[in-house]
Structure formats: C-alpha cells, structure tokens
Tab-separated table of C-alpha atoms in Angstrom:
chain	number	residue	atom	x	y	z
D	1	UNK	CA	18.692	15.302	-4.558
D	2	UNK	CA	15.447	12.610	-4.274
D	3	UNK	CA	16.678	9.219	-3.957
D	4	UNK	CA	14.051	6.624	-4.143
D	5	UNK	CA	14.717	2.613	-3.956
D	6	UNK	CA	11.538	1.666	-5.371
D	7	UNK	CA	9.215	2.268	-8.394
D	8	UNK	CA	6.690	1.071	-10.532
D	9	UNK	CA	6.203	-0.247	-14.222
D	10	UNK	CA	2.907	0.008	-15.400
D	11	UNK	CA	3.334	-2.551	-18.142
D	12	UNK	CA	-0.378	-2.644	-19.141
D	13	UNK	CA	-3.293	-1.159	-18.653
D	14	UNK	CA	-5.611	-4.268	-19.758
D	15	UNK	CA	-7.782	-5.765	-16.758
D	16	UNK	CA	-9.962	-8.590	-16.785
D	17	UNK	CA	-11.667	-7.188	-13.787
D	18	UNK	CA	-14.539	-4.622	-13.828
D	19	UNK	CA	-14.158	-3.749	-9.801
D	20	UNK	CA	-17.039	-1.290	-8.213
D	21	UNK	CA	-14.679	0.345	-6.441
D	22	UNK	CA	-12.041	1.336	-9.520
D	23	UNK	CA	-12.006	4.292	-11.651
D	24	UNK	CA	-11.367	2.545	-14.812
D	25	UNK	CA	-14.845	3.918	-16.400
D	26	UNK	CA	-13.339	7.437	-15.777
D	27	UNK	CA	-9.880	6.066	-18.206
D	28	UNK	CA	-9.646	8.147	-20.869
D	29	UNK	CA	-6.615	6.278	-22.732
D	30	UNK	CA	-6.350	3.078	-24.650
D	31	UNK	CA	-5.679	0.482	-23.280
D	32	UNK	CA	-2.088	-0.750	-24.200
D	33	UNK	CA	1.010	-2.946	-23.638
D	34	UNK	CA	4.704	-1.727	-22.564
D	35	UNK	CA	6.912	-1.764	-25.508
D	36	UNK	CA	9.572	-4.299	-25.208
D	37	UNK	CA	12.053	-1.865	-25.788
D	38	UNK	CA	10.790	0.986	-23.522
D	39	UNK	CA	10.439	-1.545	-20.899
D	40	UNK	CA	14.475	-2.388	-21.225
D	41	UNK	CA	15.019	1.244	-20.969
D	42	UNK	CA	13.033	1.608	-17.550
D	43	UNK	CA	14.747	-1.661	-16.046
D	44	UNK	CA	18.169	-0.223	-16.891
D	45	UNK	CA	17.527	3.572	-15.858
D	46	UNK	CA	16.457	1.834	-12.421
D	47	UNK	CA	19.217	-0.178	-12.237
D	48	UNK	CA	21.853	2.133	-12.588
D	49	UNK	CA	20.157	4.718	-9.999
D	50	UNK	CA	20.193	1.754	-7.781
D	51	UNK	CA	16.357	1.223	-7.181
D	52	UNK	CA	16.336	-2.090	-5.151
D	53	UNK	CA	12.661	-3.311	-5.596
D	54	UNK	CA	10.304	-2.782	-8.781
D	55	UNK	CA	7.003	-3.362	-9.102
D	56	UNK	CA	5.159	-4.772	-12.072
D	57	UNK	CA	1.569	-3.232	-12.089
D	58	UNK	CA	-0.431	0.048	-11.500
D	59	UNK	CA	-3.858	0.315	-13.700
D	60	UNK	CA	-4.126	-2.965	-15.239
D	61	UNK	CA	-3.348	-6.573	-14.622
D	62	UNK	CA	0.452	-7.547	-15.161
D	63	UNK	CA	-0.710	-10.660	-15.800
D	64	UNK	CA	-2.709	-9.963	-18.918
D	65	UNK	CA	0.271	-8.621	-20.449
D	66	UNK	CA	1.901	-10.917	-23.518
D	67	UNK	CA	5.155	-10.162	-22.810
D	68	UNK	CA	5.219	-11.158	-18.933
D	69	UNK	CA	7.297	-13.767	-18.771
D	70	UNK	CA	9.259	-12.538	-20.752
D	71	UNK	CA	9.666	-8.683	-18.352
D	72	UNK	CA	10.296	-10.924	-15.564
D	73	UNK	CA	12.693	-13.285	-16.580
D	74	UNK	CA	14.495	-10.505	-18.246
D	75	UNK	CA	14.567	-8.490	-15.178
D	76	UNK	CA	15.893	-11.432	-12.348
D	77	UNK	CA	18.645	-12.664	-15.721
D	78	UNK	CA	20.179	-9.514	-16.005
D	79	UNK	CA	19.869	-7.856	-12.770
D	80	UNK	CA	19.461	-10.398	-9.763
D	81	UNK	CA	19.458	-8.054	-7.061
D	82	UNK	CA	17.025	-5.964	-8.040
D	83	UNK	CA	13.536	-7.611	-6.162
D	84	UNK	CA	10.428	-8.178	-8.095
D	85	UNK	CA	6.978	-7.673	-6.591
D	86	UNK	CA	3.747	-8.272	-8.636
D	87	UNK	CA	-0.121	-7.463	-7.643
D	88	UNK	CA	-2.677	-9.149	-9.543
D	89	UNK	CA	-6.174	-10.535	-9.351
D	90	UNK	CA	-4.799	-13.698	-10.256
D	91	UNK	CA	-7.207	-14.490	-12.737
D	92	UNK	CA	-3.990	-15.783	-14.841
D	93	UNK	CA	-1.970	-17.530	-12.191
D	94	UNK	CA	-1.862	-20.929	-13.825
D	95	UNK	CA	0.110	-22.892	-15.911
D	96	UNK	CA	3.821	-21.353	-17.802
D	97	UNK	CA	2.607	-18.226	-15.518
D	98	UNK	CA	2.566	-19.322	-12.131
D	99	UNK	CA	5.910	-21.120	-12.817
D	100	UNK	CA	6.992	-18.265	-14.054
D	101	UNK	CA	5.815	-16.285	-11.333
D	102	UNK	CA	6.939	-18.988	-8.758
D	103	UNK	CA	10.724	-19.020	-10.122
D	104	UNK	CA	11.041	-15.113	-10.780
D	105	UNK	CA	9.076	-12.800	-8.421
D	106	UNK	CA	9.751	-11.867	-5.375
D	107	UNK	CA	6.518	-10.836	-3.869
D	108	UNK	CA	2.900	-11.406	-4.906
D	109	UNK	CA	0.291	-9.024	-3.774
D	110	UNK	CA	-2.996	-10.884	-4.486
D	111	UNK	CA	-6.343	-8.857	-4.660
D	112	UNK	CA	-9.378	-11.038	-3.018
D	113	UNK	CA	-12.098	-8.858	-2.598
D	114	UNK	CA	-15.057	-11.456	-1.322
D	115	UNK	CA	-15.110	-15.378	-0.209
D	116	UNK	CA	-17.817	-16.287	-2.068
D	117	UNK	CA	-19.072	-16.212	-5.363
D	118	UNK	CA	-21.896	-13.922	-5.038
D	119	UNK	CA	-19.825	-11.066	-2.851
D	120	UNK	CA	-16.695	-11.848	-5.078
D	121	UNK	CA	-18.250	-11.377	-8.564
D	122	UNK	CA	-20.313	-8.273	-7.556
D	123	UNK	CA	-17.317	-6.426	-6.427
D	124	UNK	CA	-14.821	-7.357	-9.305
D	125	UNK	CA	-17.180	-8.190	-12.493
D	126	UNK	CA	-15.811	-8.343	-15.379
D	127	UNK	CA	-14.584	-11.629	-16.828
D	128	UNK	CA	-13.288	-13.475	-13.774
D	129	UNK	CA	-15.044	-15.907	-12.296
D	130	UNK	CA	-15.017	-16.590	-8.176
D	131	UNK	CA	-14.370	-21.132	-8.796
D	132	UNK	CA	-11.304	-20.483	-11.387
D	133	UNK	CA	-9.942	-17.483	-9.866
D	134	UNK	CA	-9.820	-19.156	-6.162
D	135	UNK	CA	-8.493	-22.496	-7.472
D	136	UNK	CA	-5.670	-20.702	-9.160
D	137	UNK	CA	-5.083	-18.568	-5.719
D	138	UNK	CA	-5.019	-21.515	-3.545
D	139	UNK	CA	-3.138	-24.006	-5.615
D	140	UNK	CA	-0.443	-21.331	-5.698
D	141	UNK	CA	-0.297	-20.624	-1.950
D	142	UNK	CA	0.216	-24.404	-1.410
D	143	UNK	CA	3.302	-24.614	-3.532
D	144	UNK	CA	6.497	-25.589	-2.041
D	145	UNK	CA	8.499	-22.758	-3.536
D	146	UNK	CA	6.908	-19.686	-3.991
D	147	UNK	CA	7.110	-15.847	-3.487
D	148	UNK	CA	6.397	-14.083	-0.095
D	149	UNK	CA	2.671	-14.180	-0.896
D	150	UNK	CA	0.253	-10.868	0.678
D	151	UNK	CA	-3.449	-11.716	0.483
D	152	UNK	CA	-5.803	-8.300	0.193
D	153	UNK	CA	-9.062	-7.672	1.201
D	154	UNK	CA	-10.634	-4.449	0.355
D	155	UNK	CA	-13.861	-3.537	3.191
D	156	UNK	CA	-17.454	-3.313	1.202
D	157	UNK	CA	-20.490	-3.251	1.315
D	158	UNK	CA	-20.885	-5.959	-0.882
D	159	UNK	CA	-18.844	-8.180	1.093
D	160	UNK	CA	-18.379	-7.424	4.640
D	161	UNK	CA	-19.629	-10.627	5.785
D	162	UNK	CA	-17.018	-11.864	3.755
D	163	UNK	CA	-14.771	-10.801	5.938
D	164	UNK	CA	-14.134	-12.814	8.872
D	165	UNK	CA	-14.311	-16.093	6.973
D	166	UNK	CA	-11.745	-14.907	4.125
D	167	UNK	CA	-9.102	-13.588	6.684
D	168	UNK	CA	-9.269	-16.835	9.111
D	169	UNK	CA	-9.371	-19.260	5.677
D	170	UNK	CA	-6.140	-17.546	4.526
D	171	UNK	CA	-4.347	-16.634	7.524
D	172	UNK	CA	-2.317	-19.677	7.755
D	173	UNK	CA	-1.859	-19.701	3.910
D	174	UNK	CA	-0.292	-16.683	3.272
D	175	UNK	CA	2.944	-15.044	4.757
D	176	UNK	CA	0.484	-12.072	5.365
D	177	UNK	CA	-2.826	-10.324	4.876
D	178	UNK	CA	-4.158	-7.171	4.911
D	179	UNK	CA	-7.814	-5.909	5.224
D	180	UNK	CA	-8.245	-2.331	3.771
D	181	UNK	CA	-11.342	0.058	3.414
D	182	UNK	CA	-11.195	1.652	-0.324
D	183	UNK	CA	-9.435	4.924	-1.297
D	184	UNK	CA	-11.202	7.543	-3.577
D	185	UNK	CA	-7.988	7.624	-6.636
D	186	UNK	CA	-7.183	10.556	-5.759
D	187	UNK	CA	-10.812	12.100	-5.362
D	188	UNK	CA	-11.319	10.959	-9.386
D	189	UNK	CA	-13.422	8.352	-8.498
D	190	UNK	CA	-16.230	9.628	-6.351
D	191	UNK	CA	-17.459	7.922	-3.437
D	192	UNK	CA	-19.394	9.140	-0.543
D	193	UNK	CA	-18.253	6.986	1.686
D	194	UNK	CA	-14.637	8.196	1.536
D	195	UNK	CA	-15.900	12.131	1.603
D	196	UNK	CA	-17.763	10.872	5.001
D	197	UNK	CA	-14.083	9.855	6.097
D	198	UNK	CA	-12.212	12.941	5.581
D	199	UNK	CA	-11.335	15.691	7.862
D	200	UNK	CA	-9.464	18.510	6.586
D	201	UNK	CA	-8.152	19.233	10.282
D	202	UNK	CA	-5.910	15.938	9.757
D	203	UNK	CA	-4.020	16.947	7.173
D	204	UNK	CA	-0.779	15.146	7.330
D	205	UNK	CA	0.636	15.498	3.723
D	206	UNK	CA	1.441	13.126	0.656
D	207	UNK	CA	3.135	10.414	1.763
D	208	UNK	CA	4.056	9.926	-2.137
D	209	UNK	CA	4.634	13.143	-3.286
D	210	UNK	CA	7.298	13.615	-0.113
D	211	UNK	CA	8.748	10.014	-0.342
D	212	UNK	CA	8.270	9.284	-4.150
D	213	UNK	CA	7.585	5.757	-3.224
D	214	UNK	CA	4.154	5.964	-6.090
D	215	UNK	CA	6.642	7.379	-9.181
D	216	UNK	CA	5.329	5.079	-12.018
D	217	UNK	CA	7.101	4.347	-15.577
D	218	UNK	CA	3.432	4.368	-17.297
D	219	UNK	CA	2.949	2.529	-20.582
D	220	UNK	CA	4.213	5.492	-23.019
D	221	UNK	CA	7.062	6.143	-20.613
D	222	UNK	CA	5.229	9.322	-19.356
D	223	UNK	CA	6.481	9.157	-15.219
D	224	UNK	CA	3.805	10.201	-12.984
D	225	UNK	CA	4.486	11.215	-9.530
D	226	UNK	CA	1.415	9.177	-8.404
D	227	UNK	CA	0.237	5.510	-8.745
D	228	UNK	CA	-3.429	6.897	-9.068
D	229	UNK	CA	-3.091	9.307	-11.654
D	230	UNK	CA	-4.287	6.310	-14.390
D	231	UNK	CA	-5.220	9.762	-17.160
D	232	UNK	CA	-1.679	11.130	-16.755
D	233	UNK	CA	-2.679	14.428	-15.373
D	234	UNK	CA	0.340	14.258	-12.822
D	235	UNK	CA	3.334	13.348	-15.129
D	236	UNK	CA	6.849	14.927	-14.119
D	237	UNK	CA	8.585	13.698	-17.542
D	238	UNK	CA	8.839	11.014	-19.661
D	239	UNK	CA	11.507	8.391	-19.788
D	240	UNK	CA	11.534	8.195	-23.355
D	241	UNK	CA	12.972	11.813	-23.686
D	242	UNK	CA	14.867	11.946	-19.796
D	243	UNK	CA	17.231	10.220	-17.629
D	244	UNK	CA	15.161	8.741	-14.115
D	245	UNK	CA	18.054	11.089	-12.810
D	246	UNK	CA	16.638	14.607	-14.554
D	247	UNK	CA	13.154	13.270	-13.638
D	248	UNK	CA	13.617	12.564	-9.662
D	249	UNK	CA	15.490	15.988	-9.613
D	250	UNK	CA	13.045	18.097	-11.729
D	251	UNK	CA	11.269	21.627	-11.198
D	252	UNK	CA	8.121	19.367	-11.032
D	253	UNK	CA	8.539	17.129	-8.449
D	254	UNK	CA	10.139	19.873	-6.529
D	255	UNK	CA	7.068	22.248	-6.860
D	256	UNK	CA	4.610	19.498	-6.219
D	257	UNK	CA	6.917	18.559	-2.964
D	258	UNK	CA	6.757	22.196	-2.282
D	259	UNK	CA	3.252	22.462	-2.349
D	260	UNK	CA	2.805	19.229	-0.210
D	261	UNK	CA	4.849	20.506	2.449
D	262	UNK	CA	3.235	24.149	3.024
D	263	UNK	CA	-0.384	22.991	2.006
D	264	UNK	CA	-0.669	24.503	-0.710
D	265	UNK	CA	-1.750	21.003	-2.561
D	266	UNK	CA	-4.632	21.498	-0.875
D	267	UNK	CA	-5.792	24.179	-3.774
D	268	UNK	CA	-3.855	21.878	-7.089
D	269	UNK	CA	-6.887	20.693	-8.727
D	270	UNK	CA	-5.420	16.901	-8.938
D	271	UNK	CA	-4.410	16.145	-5.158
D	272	UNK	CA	-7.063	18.952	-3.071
D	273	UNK	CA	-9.612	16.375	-2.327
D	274	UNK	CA	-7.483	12.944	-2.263
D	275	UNK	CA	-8.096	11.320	0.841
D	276	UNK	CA	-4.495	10.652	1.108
D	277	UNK	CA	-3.590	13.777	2.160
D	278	UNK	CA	-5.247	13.152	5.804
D	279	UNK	CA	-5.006	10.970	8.420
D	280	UNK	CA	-5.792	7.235	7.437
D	281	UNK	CA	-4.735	5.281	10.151
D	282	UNK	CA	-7.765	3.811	10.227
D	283	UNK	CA	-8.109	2.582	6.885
D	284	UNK	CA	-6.251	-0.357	7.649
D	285	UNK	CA	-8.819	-2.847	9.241
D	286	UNK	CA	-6.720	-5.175	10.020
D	287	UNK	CA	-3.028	-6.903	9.327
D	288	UNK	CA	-1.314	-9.726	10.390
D	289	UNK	CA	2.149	-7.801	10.798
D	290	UNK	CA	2.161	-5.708	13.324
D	291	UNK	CA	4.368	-3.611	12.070
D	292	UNK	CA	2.131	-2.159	8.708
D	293	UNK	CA	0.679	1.196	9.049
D	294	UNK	CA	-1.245	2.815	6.477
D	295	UNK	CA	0.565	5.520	4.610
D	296	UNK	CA	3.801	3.133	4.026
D	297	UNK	CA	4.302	1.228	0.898
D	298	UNK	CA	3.092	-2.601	1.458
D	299	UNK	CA	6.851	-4.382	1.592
D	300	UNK	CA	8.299	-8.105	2.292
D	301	UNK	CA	11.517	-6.298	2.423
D	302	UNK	CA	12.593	-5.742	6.261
C-alpha cells in the first residue's frame, strides 16, 4: 500500500507571470479556479489518510485565486495539524493577503528570479513589476510573525549576475534560500540547455513516481502523479469519482512505479526524456541548509 504525507492542490491555474523558462504557452486548458466544494473534498480525503503537509500551488499562482483566504483559513480552522505551505511570485502578498498568509501558512516558498528590474522582468514578464513585487517580498520578510519563509532563485542567462547580489541581500532575511538551474517540465518544454545536461548513463529513477511526493489534486479533481504534467497527460484518477485511498493504490500508479523501477519509463512517451529521471545533483547551485539535496521535496518540516 503507498502511503504519502504530502500532496498538492492546484487551486488555480491563473498566473500573473509570463516566465521564459515555463511551459505555460504549451497549456492547452483554461485557465480556472478550484471549486469551493471540490476543494473541501480534497482537504478532507487528505485528512483522513493522514497527509501531514499540503501544498497550495502547482501551475498557477495561489495567490491569484478569489477564494484564498478563504482555502486557507478553512484548512488551519478545521484541521490544525495539517501544515500549510504556499509558493508564489508574490506579486499579491499585500494587504488582507499577507495577513492572511502571515496568520495561516506554514511555509512560503517565494520565486525571485533576478535582483534587478531589467534581469527580473525579462525572466518573469507578464504583469508583475520588479519595484511592487520586491516591496511586497521584503516588507513581508521583516514581519515579526511570519511563516518559515524559502527565497528561490532559478540560474539564467538573463540573470546570472544577479546572482551573487540576490543571495547575500536575502541571506539574512530569509530562514533559507535556494539557488536552482531550470528543469525541462518533464521534457514538454524544450530547452537545450537541459538536453546539454543529461546523461542517460545516470539514470537514477523518478523520485516522484517512487515516492509520490508530486501527486497533485488539479483544478477538475483529475490527480496526476506528477507536479509537471500542467495538460493532464499523467492523471491516475480523479477525486471527484475516487477515494485518495483507491487512487494511491491503483493499477496506474503501480504500472507507472513499475516502469520507473525496471526502466522501462525510459520508452513512456510522457517521462522518457524528463531530466528528472537522471542524476541532478548538480542542479542545486547553492543552499543555505546543508542538508537539501536535489531530488527531495523542498521542506521546513525536520
């Protein structure tokens, strides 16, 4: 029986970003918001498997989402143990949502991709601007009461000599930070830098496919096995029509774990080519735990 103690609740798929680096011109779906109803359903399916830590985001921004405050109060009112952790741009984190976010999360994961405004607007477009966005990041790090805070870089072109500056400006400011070099989604977004980086003599598996530790509740309730599989072409049932239960012990998962464990993902036309399959160790540039590796979910929880 797979026994997992955290997932993910994709509660919308809207973004205010328009990152180089993301797939989202490849999403094929509408863009949409978690029902409030379906959402209950995933919070108490988790609950009663006893899934210790959720997380509230996957292909969008939580923040965005009109019903936020409302998911979050919802969850830490009616099940306190369970712990919250959110990843966002922060684009939003001001105002009723940063006290909100302040008083009910648990962990914010915040995505920082430059340290000044030309290398941070060319990476993440879109609406946010580098001033507003900071402001809101900074004034939230210096609050007195707060969630463990993780600051992430992601390693570009566009703003490696960002680097340096970013990761000794926040380094003091937030309980951690983490400097990564970009992923490929699962080989759906195509980048020739991350081909360069593979070699097919380190294979080493799916870390999420053998630990379920990327199972998302997406926003139709469809469950996919993996946090990049944004079009749904990885689902292993829907929670709308199955218990978590029936989902963590179906014949899908178990084939796909199957496959992942004698190589034979390396011919499934959704995983053969996704760089997490092979040895990434040095994907992570740099953290100020020692105790990160890549291939493990990013935690406060010790």
């Amino acid at each position: 029986m797979n026994i997992i103690d955290f997932i993910n609740i994709e509660n919308t798929t809207f973004c205010g970003a328009d990152c180089i680096m993301c797939a989202r011109h490849d999403f094929k779906l509408t863009p949409e918001v978690m029902s409030k109803k379906l959402f209950q359903k995933c919070i108490e399916e988790s609950a009663n498997l006893g899934i210790k830590q959720i997380g509230i985001a996957n292909f969008g921004d939580p923040l965005m989402d009109k019903y936020f405050i409302w998911r979050i109060k919802y969850i830490k009112e009616n099940y306190p143990s369970i712990k919250i952790s959110l990843t966002s741009t922060c684009q939003l984190l001001r105002g009723e949502i940063a006290d909100a976010v302040a008083k009910y999360a648990d962990e914010l994961l915040i995505s920082m991709y430059g340290f000044s405004k030309i290398a941070y607007e060319s990476v993440h477009r879109g609406s946010l601007v580098y001033e507003n966005v900071k402001k809101n990041i900074d004034d939230f790090l210096a609050r007195d009461h707060r969630p463990f805070c993780v600051m992430k870089y992601l390693l570009l072109d566009q703003n490696k000599e960002d680097m340096d500056v970013w990761k000794n400006y926040y380094l003091s400011k937030a309980n951690r930070i983490d400097i990564w070099k970009p992923h490929n989604f699962g080989n759906f977004k195509k980048n020739s830098n991350i081909k360069k980086q593979i070699d097919k003599q380190n294979f080493v598996g799916c870390f999420r496919i053998r630990l379920l530790n990327g199972l998302v509740f997406r926003t139709n309730g469809d469950v996919s096995i993996c946090c990049m599989d944004y079009n749904h072409n990885i689902v292993v049932g829907n929670i709308n029509q199955n218990s978590l239960t029936d989902i963590l012990n179906s014949k899908k998962i178990q084939k796909l774990q199957s496959m992942n464990k004698d190589k034979t993902i390396l011919n499934y036309k959704y995983c053969k080519n996704c760089d997490q399959l092979y040895d990434r160790s040095e994907a992570l540039v740099y953290t100020s735990n020692d105790k990160m590796r890549a291939g493990q979910r990013s935690s406060f929880i010790k």
